[in-house]
C-alpha cells in the first residue's frame, strides 16, 4: 500500500526506463524489484507487472485488450485497475474506480452505504452519468484532499454541504452546542 505521491514519483522514472510492454516483459525480475523498491509490496508488484507484460505479449500481441472482462484476469489487475485503464488509457469507461477515497467520501456524503467496492461501484453507476464515470473518482479524490479530509473535514467551506449527510449531522451538533453557550 502506497501513497499517490510515491506512486507518481516512481512512475515518472518507470515510464522513462520502460516504454513498451516488451520492455517490461524483458526486464529481469530483480531489476523490476529494484525499480519498485521505494513502494510497498514491491516484490509482488514487480512480479505482477512482469507477468502481465508477458501475458499481453503472448495473448494480445502486446496490445492492451479493450474489453473490461479481458483486463480483470491479467496478473495484478482487478476491477479498480481495469476501470482506470478503460477510462484513462482507452477512453471507454466501463465502471467507476473505487479506491479508499471514493469509498470513504461516497459513504460520508451518503451516496452509498457499505465497504464492498463492487457494491459501491454498482450503486454509484446508478447515480453518476456514464460520461462522468471516469471523472467522478478524481473529483472525489480532489474534494477529499481539499475539503473532506478523513480526520478533520472542512464542512463549513464545503462545496457540497447541502447534499452531504455527514455535514448535516455535523451542523446539527454545531447548532446544539451554540444553543448551550
GROMACS .gro file of N, CA and C in nm:
model
  543
    1UNK      N    1   0.085  -0.117   0.000
    1UNK     CA    2   0.000   0.000   0.000
    1UNK      C    3   0.089   0.123   0.000
    2UNK      N    4   0.058   0.215  -0.087
    2UNK     CA    5   0.146   0.327  -0.111
    2UNK      C    6   0.067   0.453  -0.137
    3UNK      N    7   0.123   0.569  -0.103
    3UNK     CA    8   0.056   0.696  -0.129
    3UNK      C    9   0.059   0.728  -0.278
    4UNK      N   10  -0.038   0.808  -0.321
    4UNK     CA   11  -0.042   0.851  -0.461
    4UNK      C   12   0.086   0.927  -0.496
    5UNK      N   13   0.135   1.006  -0.404
    5UNK     CA   14   0.255   1.086  -0.427
    5UNK      C   15   0.375   0.996  -0.457
    6UNK      N   16   0.392   0.890  -0.379
    6UNK     CA   17   0.504   0.798  -0.400
    6UNK      C   18   0.491   0.726  -0.534
    7UNK      N   19   0.370   0.686  -0.568
    7UNK     CA   20   0.348   0.617  -0.696
    7UNK      C   21   0.377   0.712  -0.813
    8UNK      N   22   0.329   0.836  -0.804
    8UNK     CA   23   0.353   0.932  -0.912
    8UNK      C   24   0.501   0.960  -0.931
    9UNK      N   25   0.574   0.968  -0.823
    9UNK     CA   26   0.718   0.990  -0.830
    9UNK      C   27   0.787   0.870  -0.897
   10UNK      N   28   0.745   0.752  -0.858
   10UNK     CA   29   0.804   0.630  -0.912
   10UNK      C   30   0.771   0.612  -1.061
   11UNK      N   31   0.648   0.638  -1.099
   11UNK     CA   32   0.608   0.614  -1.239
   11UNK      C   33   0.683   0.706  -1.335
   12UNK      N   34   0.720   0.824  -1.291
   12UNK     CA   35   0.800   0.912  -1.377
   12UNK      C   36   0.927   0.840  -1.420
   13UNK      N   37   0.994   0.778  -1.324
   13UNK     CA   38   1.117   0.701  -1.354
   13UNK      C   39   1.084   0.578  -1.440
   14UNK      N   40   0.981   0.503  -1.400
   14UNK     CA   41   0.947   0.379  -1.472
   14UNK      C   42   0.914   0.406  -1.618
   15UNK      N   43   0.833   0.509  -1.644
   15UNK     CA   44   0.788   0.536  -1.780
   15UNK      C   45   0.900   0.586  -1.870
   16UNK      N   46   1.007   0.639  -1.810
   16UNK     CA   47   1.124   0.676  -1.891
   16UNK      C   48   1.206   0.551  -1.924
   17UNK      N   49   1.219   0.464  -1.826
   17UNK     CA   50   1.302   0.345  -1.843
   17UNK      C   51   1.234   0.237  -1.927
   18UNK      N   52   1.106   0.216  -1.902
   18UNK     CA   53   1.029   0.112  -1.972
   18UNK      C   54   0.920   0.180  -2.053
   19UNK      N   55   0.934   0.175  -2.185
   19UNK     CA   56   0.838   0.249  -2.268
   19UNK      C   57   0.740   0.160  -2.344
   20UNK      N   58   0.767   0.030  -2.345
   20UNK     CA   59   0.677  -0.061  -2.416
   20UNK      C   60   0.647  -0.182  -2.327
   21UNK      N   61   0.545  -0.255  -2.366
   21UNK     CA   62   0.512  -0.380  -2.298
   21UNK      C   63   0.632  -0.474  -2.305
   22UNK      N   64   0.699  -0.475  -2.419
   22UNK     CA   65   0.816  -0.560  -2.438
   22UNK      C   66   0.928  -0.525  -2.339
   23UNK      N   67   0.946  -0.396  -2.311
   23UNK     CA   68   1.048  -0.353  -2.215
   23UNK      C   69   1.021  -0.415  -2.077
   24UNK      N   70   0.896  -0.414  -2.034
   24UNK     CA   71   0.861  -0.472  -1.904
   24UNK      C   72   0.876  -0.624  -1.906
   25UNK      N   73   0.832  -0.687  -2.015
   25UNK     CA   74   0.840  -0.833  -2.026
   25UNK      C   75   0.985  -0.880  -2.027
   26UNK      N   76   1.074  -0.804  -2.088
   26UNK     CA   77   1.214  -0.843  -2.100
   26UNK      C   78   1.300  -0.804  -1.979
   27UNK      N   79   1.246  -0.720  -1.892
   27UNK     CA   80   1.322  -0.681  -1.773
   27UNK      C   81   1.338  -0.801  -1.681
   28UNK      N   82   1.450  -0.807  -1.612
   28UNK     CA   83   1.466  -0.915  -1.514
   28UNK      C   84   1.383  -0.880  -1.391
   29UNK      N   85   1.337  -0.983  -1.324
   29UNK     CA   86   1.258  -0.962  -1.202
   29UNK      C   87   1.338  -0.885  -1.096
   30UNK      N   88   1.463  -0.919  -1.071
   30UNK     CA   89   1.540  -0.840  -0.972
   30UNK      C   90   1.552  -0.691  -1.011
   31UNK      N   91   1.565  -0.665  -1.141
   31UNK     CA   92   1.575  -0.526  -1.186
   31UNK      C   93   1.443  -0.452  -1.161
   32UNK      N   94   1.330  -0.514  -1.194
   32UNK     CA   95   1.199  -0.453  -1.167
   32UNK      C   96   1.179  -0.431  -1.018
   33UNK      N   97   1.217  -0.530  -0.938
   33UNK     CA   98   1.205  -0.516  -0.793
   33UNK      C   99   1.287  -0.396  -0.745
   34UNK      N  100   1.406  -0.382  -0.797
   34UNK     CA  101   1.491  -0.269  -0.760
   34UNK      C  102   1.426  -0.137  -0.799
   35UNK      N  103   1.366  -0.133  -0.917
   35UNK     CA  104   1.299  -0.011  -0.963
   35UNK      C  105   1.176   0.024  -0.879
   36UNK      N  106   1.111  -0.076  -0.822
   36UNK     CA  107   0.989  -0.055  -0.744
   36UNK      C  108   1.015  -0.053  -0.593
   37UNK      N  109   1.138  -0.066  -0.554
   37UNK     CA  110   1.175  -0.083  -0.413
   37UNK      C  111   1.120   0.026  -0.321
   38UNK      N  112   1.096   0.146  -0.372
   38UNK     CA  113   1.053   0.258  -0.288
   38UNK      C  114   0.906   0.251  -0.246
   39UNK      N  115   0.831   0.156  -0.302
   39UNK     CA  116   0.688   0.145  -0.266
   39UNK      C  117   0.660   0.012  -0.197
   40UNK      N  118   0.550   0.009  -0.128
   40UNK     CA  119   0.512  -0.112  -0.055
   40UNK      C  120   0.480  -0.227  -0.148
   41UNK      N  121   0.501  -0.347  -0.099
   41UNK     CA  122   0.473  -0.471  -0.173
   41UNK      C  123   0.542  -0.475  -0.308
   42UNK      N  124   0.662  -0.418  -0.315
   42UNK     CA  125   0.730  -0.403  -0.444
   42UNK      C  126   0.762  -0.536  -0.512
   43UNK      N  127   0.792  -0.639  -0.434
   43UNK     CA  128   0.823  -0.769  -0.496
   43UNK      C  129   0.701  -0.825  -0.569
   44UNK      N  130   0.588  -0.821  -0.503
   44UNK     CA  131   0.464  -0.870  -0.563
   44UNK      C  132   0.425  -0.785  -0.685
   45UNK      N  133   0.441  -0.654  -0.672
   45UNK     CA  134   0.407  -0.565  -0.784
   45UNK      C  135   0.500  -0.591  -0.902
   46UNK      N  136   0.627  -0.610  -0.876
   46UNK     CA  137   0.723  -0.637  -0.984
   46UNK      C  138   0.686  -0.767  -1.056
   47UNK      N  139   0.654  -0.870  -0.980
   47UNK     CA  140   0.616  -0.998  -1.039
   47UNK      C  141   0.489  -0.983  -1.124
   48UNK      N  142   0.390  -0.912  -1.071
   48UNK     CA  143   0.266  -0.892  -1.146
   48UNK      C  144   0.288  -0.811  -1.273
   49UNK      N  145   0.370  -0.708  -1.265
   49UNK     CA  146   0.398  -0.626  -1.384
   49UNK      C  147   0.465  -0.710  -1.491
   50UNK      N  148   0.564  -0.786  -1.451
   50UNK     CA  149   0.636  -0.871  -1.548
   50UNK      C  150   0.542  -0.977  -1.607
   51UNK      N  151   0.467  -1.045  -1.520
   51UNK     CA  152   0.373  -1.148  -1.567
   51UNK      C  153   0.266  -1.087  -1.659
   52UNK      N  154   0.217  -0.969  -1.623
   52UNK     CA  155   0.115  -0.904  -1.706
   52UNK      C  156   0.173  -0.869  -1.843
   53UNK      N  157   0.294  -0.814  -1.845
   53UNK     CA  158   0.356  -0.777  -1.972
   53UNK      C  159   0.378  -0.901  -2.059
   54UNK      N  160   0.422  -1.009  -1.999
   54UNK     CA  161   0.441  -1.133  -2.075
   54UNK      C  162   0.307  -1.185  -2.129
   55UNK      N  163   0.203  -1.176  -2.047
   55UNK     CA  164   0.069  -1.219  -2.091
   55UNK      C  165   0.019  -1.130  -2.205
   56UNK      N  166   0.040  -0.999  -2.193
   56UNK     CA  167  -0.001  -0.908  -2.302
   56UNK      C  168   0.071  -0.943  -2.431
   57UNK      N  169   0.197  -0.979  -2.421
   57UNK     CA  170   0.273  -1.015  -2.540
   57UNK      C  171   0.222  -1.145  -2.603
   58UNK      N  172   0.204  -1.247  -2.520
   58UNK     CA  173   0.170  -1.379  -2.575
   58UNK      C  174   0.023  -1.389  -2.615
   59UNK      N  175  -0.067  -1.331  -2.539
   59UNK     CA  176  -0.211  -1.347  -2.568
   59UNK      C  177  -0.269  -1.234  -2.651
   60UNK      N  178  -0.210  -1.113  -2.641
   60UNK     CA  179  -0.272  -0.997  -2.705
   60UNK      C  180  -0.177  -0.921  -2.797
   61UNK      N  181  -0.069  -0.985  -2.840
   61UNK     CA  182   0.029  -0.923  -2.929
   61UNK      C  183   0.080  -0.788  -2.878
   62UNK      N  184   0.094  -0.776  -2.744
   62UNK     CA  185   0.148  -0.654  -2.685
   62UNK      C  186   0.051  -0.538  -2.675
   63UNK      N  187  -0.075  -0.564  -2.708
   63UNK     CA  188  -0.176  -0.457  -2.707
   63UNK      C  189  -0.270  -0.479  -2.588
   64UNK      N  190  -0.304  -0.369  -2.521
   64UNK     CA  191  -0.397  -0.378  -2.407
   64UNK      C  192  -0.535  -0.416  -2.461
   65UNK      N  193  -0.594  -0.523  -2.408
   65UNK     CA  194  -0.727  -0.563  -2.457
   65UNK      C  195  -0.832  -0.461  -2.414
   66UNK      N  196  -0.925  -0.432  -2.506
   66UNK     CA  197  -1.027  -0.331  -2.477
   66UNK      C  198  -1.141  -0.385  -2.391
   67UNK      N  199  -1.185  -0.507  -2.408
   67UNK     CA  200  -1.296  -0.548  -2.321
   67UNK      C  201  -1.252  -0.554  -2.175
   68UNK      N  202  -1.327  -0.491  -2.091
   68UNK     CA  203  -1.305  -0.487  -1.946
   68UNK      C  204  -1.284  -0.627  -1.891
   69UNK      N  205  -1.367  -0.721  -1.936
   69UNK     CA  206  -1.360  -0.858  -1.884
   69UNK      C  207  -1.230  -0.928  -1.917
   70UNK      N  208  -1.158  -0.883  -2.020
   70UNK     CA  209  -1.028  -0.942  -2.053
   70UNK      C  210  -0.914  -0.879  -1.974
   71UNK      N  211  -0.935  -0.758  -1.923
   71UNK     CA  212  -0.833  -0.692  -1.842
   71UNK      C  213  -0.827  -0.749  -1.701
   72UNK      N  214  -0.942  -0.771  -1.641
   72UNK     CA  215  -0.950  -0.809  -1.499
   72UNK      C  216  -0.868  -0.934  -1.465
   73UNK      N  217  -0.866  -1.039  -1.548
   73UNK     CA  218  -0.787  -1.158  -1.511
   73UNK      C  219  -0.635  -1.144  -1.528
   74UNK      N  220  -0.588  -1.034  -1.588
   74UNK     CA  221  -0.445  -1.018  -1.606
   74UNK      C  222  -0.375  -1.011  -1.470
   75UNK      N  223  -0.253  -1.062  -1.460
   75UNK     CA  224  -0.181  -1.058  -1.331
   75UNK      C  225  -0.171  -0.916  -1.275
   76UNK      N  226  -0.211  -0.900  -1.150
   76UNK     CA  227  -0.203  -0.770  -1.083
   76UNK      C  228  -0.314  -0.673  -1.117
   77UNK      N  229  -0.404  -0.715  -1.204
   77UNK     CA  230  -0.514  -0.626  -1.245
   77UNK      C  231  -0.643  -0.677  -1.182
   78UNK      N  232  -0.717  -0.589  -1.125
   78UNK     CA  233  -0.850  -0.620  -1.073
   78UNK      C  234  -0.947  -0.519  -1.129
   79UNK      N  235  -1.062  -0.509  -1.070
   79UNK     CA  236  -1.165  -0.416  -1.118
   79UNK      C  237  -1.117  -0.272  -1.118
   80UNK      N  238  -1.054  -0.231  -1.008
   80UNK     CA  239  -1.012  -0.091  -0.996
   80UNK      C  240  -0.913  -0.055  -1.107
   81UNK      N  241  -0.810  -0.137  -1.126
   81UNK     CA  242  -0.711  -0.109  -1.228
   81UNK      C  243  -0.773  -0.117  -1.368
   82UNK      N  244  -0.859  -0.215  -1.390
   82UNK     CA  245  -0.926  -0.226  -1.521
   82UNK      C  246  -1.010  -0.101  -1.548
   83UNK      N  247  -1.076  -0.050  -1.445
   83UNK     CA  248  -1.155   0.073  -1.463
   83UNK      C  249  -1.067   0.192  -1.496
   84UNK      N  250  -0.948   0.199  -1.433
   84UNK     CA  251  -0.855   0.308  -1.463
   84UNK      C  252  -0.809   0.298  -1.609
   85UNK      N  253  -0.769   0.178  -1.651
   85UNK     CA  254  -0.721   0.158  -1.787
   85UNK      C  255  -0.831   0.190  -1.888
   86UNK      N  256  -0.950   0.140  -1.864
   86UNK     CA  257  -1.061   0.163  -1.958
   86UNK      C  258  -1.094   0.312  -1.968
   87UNK      N  259  -1.093   0.382  -1.856
   87UNK     CA  260  -1.130   0.523  -1.858
   87UNK      C  261  -1.017   0.614  -1.902
   88UNK      N  262  -0.898   0.594  -1.849
   88UNK     CA  263  -0.787   0.687  -1.874
   88UNK      C  264  -0.714   0.656  -2.003
   89UNK      N  265  -0.674   0.533  -2.022
   89UNK     CA  266  -0.594   0.496  -2.138
   89UNK      C  267  -0.678   0.475  -2.263
   90UNK      N  268  -0.787   0.399  -2.249
   90UNK     CA  269  -0.867   0.364  -2.366
   90UNK      C  270  -0.986   0.457  -2.389
   91UNK      N  271  -1.014   0.546  -2.292
   91UNK     CA  272  -1.124   0.643  -2.302
   91UNK      C  273  -1.259   0.575  -2.324
   92UNK      N  274  -1.277   0.458  -2.262
   92UNK     CA  275  -1.401   0.381  -2.272
   92UNK      C  276  -1.441   0.333  -2.133
   93UNK      N  277  -1.482   0.425  -2.044
   93UNK     CA  278  -1.512   0.380  -1.907
   93UNK      C  279  -1.626   0.277  -1.904
   94UNK      N  280  -1.598   0.168  -1.834
   94UNK     CA  281  -1.699   0.063  -1.817
   94UNK      C  282  -1.739   0.048  -1.671
   95UNK      N  283  -1.683   0.132  -1.587
   95UNK     CA  284  -1.715   0.127  -1.445
   95UNK      C  285  -1.654   0.247  -1.375
   96UNK      N  286  -1.670   0.251  -1.244
   96UNK     CA  287  -1.619   0.360  -1.163
   96UNK      C  288  -1.506   0.306  -1.075
   97UNK      N  289  -1.395   0.376  -1.074
   97UNK     CA  290  -1.282   0.338  -0.990
   97UNK      C  291  -1.322   0.361  -0.844
   98UNK      N  292  -1.315   0.256  -0.764
   98UNK     CA  293  -1.347   0.269  -0.622
   98UNK      C  294  -1.220   0.238  -0.543
   99UNK      N  295  -1.155   0.346  -0.499
   99UNK     CA  296  -1.039   0.332  -0.411
   99UNK      C  297  -1.081   0.373  -0.271
  100UNK      N  298  -0.986   0.384  -0.180
  100UNK     CA  299  -1.021   0.418  -0.042
  100UNK      C  300  -1.086   0.554  -0.031
  101UNK      N  301  -1.042   0.650  -0.112
  101UNK     CA  302  -1.100   0.785  -0.108
  101UNK      C  303  -1.245   0.784  -0.156
  102UNK      N  304  -1.268   0.718  -0.267
  102UNK     CA  305  -1.404   0.712  -0.324
  102UNK      C  306  -1.498   0.640  -0.228
  103UNK      N  307  -1.450   0.532  -0.170
  103UNK     CA  308  -1.530   0.457  -0.074
  103UNK      C  309  -1.565   0.544   0.047
  104UNK      N  310  -1.465   0.609   0.103
  104UNK     CA  311  -1.486   0.691   0.223
  104UNK      C  312  -1.582   0.808   0.195
  105UNK      N  313  -1.557   0.881   0.089
  105UNK     CA  314  -1.638   1.000   0.062
  105UNK      C  315  -1.778   0.966   0.013
  106UNK      N  316  -1.791   0.863  -0.069
  106UNK     CA  317  -1.924   0.824  -0.116
  106UNK      C  318  -2.012   0.780   0.001
  107UNK      N  319  -1.951   0.714   0.099
  107UNK     CA  320  -2.024   0.677   0.221
  107UNK      C  321  -2.051   0.800   0.307
  108UNK      N  322  -1.952   0.884   0.326
  108UNK     CA  323  -1.967   1.001   0.412
  108UNK      C  324  -2.074   1.096   0.360
  109UNK      N  325  -2.071   1.122   0.230
  109UNK     CA  326  -2.170   1.213   0.172
  109UNK      C  327  -2.309   1.151   0.177
  110UNK      N  328  -2.314   1.019   0.162
  110UNK     CA  329  -2.442   0.950   0.170
  110UNK      C  330  -2.490   0.891   0.039
  111UNK      N  331  -2.402   0.883  -0.059
  111UNK     CA  332  -2.439   0.824  -0.187
  111UNK      C  333  -2.452   0.673  -0.178
  112UNK      N  334  -2.374   0.611  -0.090
  112UNK     CA  335  -2.375   0.466  -0.071
  112UNK      C  336  -2.362   0.436   0.077
  113UNK      N  337  -2.387   0.309   0.110
  113UNK     CA  338  -2.361   0.259   0.245
  113UNK      C  339  -2.293   0.125   0.229
  114UNK      N  340  -2.173   0.114   0.284
  114UNK     CA  341  -2.105  -0.015   0.280
  114UNK      C  342  -1.958  -0.003   0.251
  115UNK      N  343  -1.891  -0.119   0.260
  115UNK     CA  344  -1.747  -0.126   0.241
  115UNK      C  345  -1.705  -0.205   0.118
  116UNK      N  346  -1.797  -0.278   0.057
  116UNK     CA  347  -1.763  -0.363  -0.056
  116UNK      C  348  -1.748  -0.279  -0.183
  117UNK      N  349  -1.626  -0.270  -0.239
  117UNK     CA  350  -1.604  -0.186  -0.357
  117UNK      C  351  -1.691  -0.223  -0.477
  118UNK      N  352  -1.722  -0.349  -0.494
  118UNK     CA  353  -1.805  -0.390  -0.609
  118UNK      C  354  -1.947  -0.338  -0.593
  119UNK      N  355  -2.002  -0.349  -0.471
  119UNK     CA  356  -2.137  -0.299  -0.446
  119UNK      C  357  -2.138  -0.147  -0.454
  120UNK      N  358  -2.035  -0.082  -0.400
  120UNK     CA  359  -2.026   0.064  -0.408
  120UNK      C  360  -2.023   0.108  -0.554
  121UNK      N  361  -1.942   0.040  -0.633
  121UNK     CA  362  -1.934   0.074  -0.776
  121UNK      C  363  -2.070   0.061  -0.843
  122UNK      N  364  -2.139  -0.050  -0.818
  122UNK     CA  365  -2.272  -0.071  -0.877
  122UNK      C  366  -2.369   0.040  -0.838
  123UNK      N  367  -2.368   0.076  -0.709
  123UNK     CA  368  -2.459   0.181  -0.660
  123UNK      C  369  -2.425   0.317  -0.723
  124UNK      N  370  -2.298   0.347  -0.732
  124UNK     CA  371  -2.256   0.475  -0.791
  124UNK      C  372  -2.290   0.481  -0.940
  125UNK      N  373  -2.279   0.367  -1.009
  125UNK     CA  374  -2.309   0.364  -1.152
  125UNK      C  375  -2.457   0.395  -1.178
  126UNK      N  376  -2.541   0.376  -1.078
  126UNK     CA  377  -2.684   0.409  -1.091
  126UNK      C  378  -2.709   0.559  -1.082
  127UNK      N  379  -2.622   0.631  -1.009
  127UNK     CA  380  -2.650   0.773  -0.985
  127UNK      C  381  -2.553   0.869  -1.055
  128UNK      N  382  -2.442   0.818  -1.107
  128UNK     CA  383  -2.345   0.901  -1.178
  128UNK      C  384  -2.363   0.875  -1.327
  129UNK      N  385  -2.377   0.981  -1.406
  129UNK     CA  386  -2.393   0.967  -1.550
  129UNK      C  387  -2.272   0.895  -1.609
  130UNK      N  388  -2.295   0.806  -1.704
  130UNK     CA  389  -2.187   0.724  -1.760
  130UNK      C  390  -2.072   0.809  -1.814
  131UNK      N  391  -2.103   0.923  -1.874
  131UNK     CA  392  -1.994   1.007  -1.927
  131UNK      C  393  -1.907   1.066  -1.815
  132UNK      N  394  -1.952   1.055  -1.690
  132UNK     CA  395  -1.876   1.105  -1.575
  132UNK      C  396  -1.814   0.994  -1.491
  133UNK      N  397  -1.825   0.870  -1.534
  133UNK     CA  398  -1.773   0.758  -1.455
  133UNK      C  399  -1.624   0.770  -1.429
  134UNK      N  400  -1.548   0.822  -1.524
  134UNK     CA  401  -1.405   0.833  -1.500
  134UNK      C  402  -1.371   0.962  -1.424
  135UNK      N  403  -1.449   1.067  -1.445
  135UNK     CA  404  -1.425   1.195  -1.375
  135UNK      C  405  -1.461   1.188  -1.227
  136UNK      N  406  -1.566   1.115  -1.195
  136UNK     CA  407  -1.619   1.112  -1.058
  136UNK      C  408  -1.513   1.079  -0.952
  137UNK      N  409  -1.436   0.970  -0.967
  137UNK     CA  410  -1.336   0.940  -0.864
  137UNK      C  411  -1.234   1.052  -0.848
  138UNK      N  412  -1.192   1.113  -0.958
  138UNK     CA  413  -1.094   1.222  -0.949
  138UNK      C  414  -1.152   1.342  -0.876
  139UNK      N  415  -1.279   1.372  -0.903
  139UNK     CA  416  -1.344   1.482  -0.831
  139UNK      C  417  -1.349   1.453  -0.681
  140UNK      N  418  -1.386   1.330  -0.646
  140UNK     CA  419  -1.392   1.294  -0.504
  140UNK      C  420  -1.255   1.297  -0.439
  141UNK      N  421  -1.155   1.247  -0.508
  141UNK     CA  422  -1.020   1.247  -0.452
  141UNK      C  423  -0.975   1.391  -0.426
  142UNK      N  424  -0.997   1.479  -0.523
  142UNK     CA  425  -0.960   1.620  -0.505
  142UNK      C  426  -1.040   1.684  -0.392
  143UNK      N  427  -1.168   1.652  -0.384
  143UNK     CA  428  -1.253   1.706  -0.277
  143UNK      C  429  -1.204   1.655  -0.141
  144UNK      N  430  -1.166   1.530  -0.136
  144UNK     CA  431  -1.116   1.472  -0.011
  144UNK      C  432  -0.987   1.536   0.035
  145UNK      N  433  -0.903   1.575  -0.060
  145UNK     CA  434  -0.777   1.640  -0.024
  145UNK      C  435  -0.798   1.786   0.016
  146UNK      N  436  -0.891   1.853  -0.052
  146UNK     CA  437  -0.910   1.996  -0.029
  146UNK      C  438  -1.005   2.026   0.086
  147UNK      N  439  -1.112   1.948   0.101
  147UNK     CA  440  -1.216   1.981   0.198
  147UNK      C  441  -1.248   1.869   0.296
  148UNK      N  442  -1.264   1.751   0.242
  148UNK     CA  443  -1.324   1.644   0.322
  148UNK      C  444  -1.217   1.543   0.366
  149UNK      N  445  -1.120   1.594   0.440
  149UNK     CA  446  -1.013   1.508   0.489
  149UNK      C  447  -1.071   1.405   0.585
  150UNK      N  448  -1.005   1.293   0.596
  150UNK     CA  449  -1.057   1.183   0.678
  150UNK      C  450  -1.075   1.223   0.823
  151UNK      N  451  -0.976   1.289   0.881
  151UNK     CA  452  -0.981   1.319   1.024
  151UNK      C  453  -1.049   1.451   1.058
  152UNK      N  454  -1.036   1.550   0.969
  152UNK     CA  455  -1.090   1.682   1.003
  152UNK      C  456  -1.151   1.747   0.878
  153UNK      N  457  -1.273   1.708   0.843
  153UNK     CA  458  -1.335   1.768   0.724
  153UNK      C  459  -1.366   1.916   0.748
  154UNK      N  460  -1.356   1.993   0.643
  154UNK     CA  461  -1.383   2.137   0.648
  154UNK      C  462  -1.525   2.162   0.598
  155UNK      N  463  -1.622   2.117   0.675
  155UNK     CA  464  -1.763   2.123   0.635
  155UNK      C  465  -1.810   2.268   0.613
  156UNK      N  466  -1.760   2.360   0.691
  156UNK     CA  467  -1.806   2.499   0.682
  156UNK      C  468  -1.781   2.557   0.543
  157UNK      N  469  -1.672   2.518   0.479
  157UNK     CA  470  -1.639   2.571   0.346
  157UNK      C  471  -1.672   2.473   0.233
  158UNK      N  472  -1.744   2.369   0.263
  158UNK     CA  473  -1.768   2.262   0.167
  158UNK      C  474  -1.861   2.304   0.053
  159UNK      N  475  -1.821   2.266  -0.067
  159UNK     CA  476  -1.899   2.296  -0.187
  159UNK      C  477  -2.022   2.206  -0.202
  160UNK      N  478  -2.023   2.092  -0.136
  160UNK     CA  479  -2.137   2.000  -0.147
  160UNK      C  480  -2.211   1.987  -0.013
  161UNK      N  481  -2.196   2.087   0.070
  161UNK     CA  482  -2.253   2.085   0.205
  161UNK      C  483  -2.401   2.048   0.206
  162UNK      N  484  -2.478   2.107   0.117
  162UNK     CA  485  -2.622   2.084   0.119
  162UNK      C  486  -2.663   1.941   0.083
  163UNK      N  487  -2.573   1.865   0.021
  163UNK     CA  488  -2.603   1.728  -0.019
  163UNK      C  489  -2.546   1.624   0.076
  164UNK      N  490  -2.465   1.667   0.170
  164UNK     CA  491  -2.383   1.576   0.249
  164UNK      C  492  -2.449   1.534   0.381
  165UNK      N  493  -2.468   1.404   0.398
  165UNK     CA  494  -2.524   1.352   0.523
  165UNK      C  495  -2.434   1.381   0.642
  166UNK      N  496  -2.305   1.366   0.624
  166UNK     CA  497  -2.210   1.391   0.733
  166UNK      C  498  -2.219   1.537   0.778
  167UNK      N  499  -2.223   1.629   0.682
  167UNK     CA  500  -2.229   1.772   0.715
  167UNK      C  501  -2.361   1.806   0.783
  168UNK      N  502  -2.469   1.743   0.740
  168UNK     CA  503  -2.600   1.769   0.804
  168UNK      C  504  -2.596   1.729   0.951
  169UNK      N  505  -2.536   1.613   0.978
  169UNK     CA  506  -2.523   1.568   1.117
  169UNK      C  507  -2.431   1.662   1.195
  170UNK      N  508  -2.320   1.701   1.134
  170UNK     CA  509  -2.224   1.790   1.199
  170UNK      C  510  -2.288   1.926   1.228
  171UNK      N  511  -2.367   1.977   1.133
  171UNK     CA  512  -2.434   2.106   1.152
  171UNK      C  513  -2.529   2.101   1.270
  172UNK      N  514  -2.603   1.992   1.285
  172UNK     CA  515  -2.694   1.978   1.399
  172UNK      C  516  -2.616   1.980   1.530
  173UNK      N  517  -2.502   1.917   1.533
  173UNK     CA  518  -2.418   1.915   1.654
  173UNK      C  519  -2.367   2.056   1.684
  174UNK      N  520  -2.319   2.128   1.579
  174UNK     CA  521  -2.267   2.262   1.600
  174UNK      C  522  -2.377   2.354   1.653
  175UNK      N  523  -2.498   2.344   1.593
  175UNK     CA  524  -2.609   2.429   1.635
  175UNK      C  525  -2.649   2.400   1.779
  176UNK      N  526  -2.652   2.272   1.817
  176UNK     CA  527  -2.690   2.238   1.953
  176UNK      C  528  -2.585   2.291   2.052
  177UNK      N  529  -2.458   2.290   2.014
  177UNK     CA  530  -2.352   2.342   2.101
  177UNK      C  531  -2.364   2.492   2.115
  178UNK      N  532  -2.400   2.561   2.007
  178UNK     CA  533  -2.416   2.707   2.012
  178UNK      C  534  -2.530   2.745   2.106
  179UNK      N  535  -2.637   2.667   2.105
  179UNK     CA  536  -2.752   2.694   2.193
  179UNK      C  537  -2.713   2.679   2.338
  180UNK      N  538  -2.622   2.585   2.366
  180UNK     CA  539  -2.576   2.563   2.503
  180UNK      C  540  -2.492   2.679   2.554
  181UNK      N  541  -2.426   2.750   2.465
  181UNK     CA  542  -2.338   2.860   2.504
  181UNK      C  543  -2.416   2.982   2.525
   0.00000   0.00000   0.00000
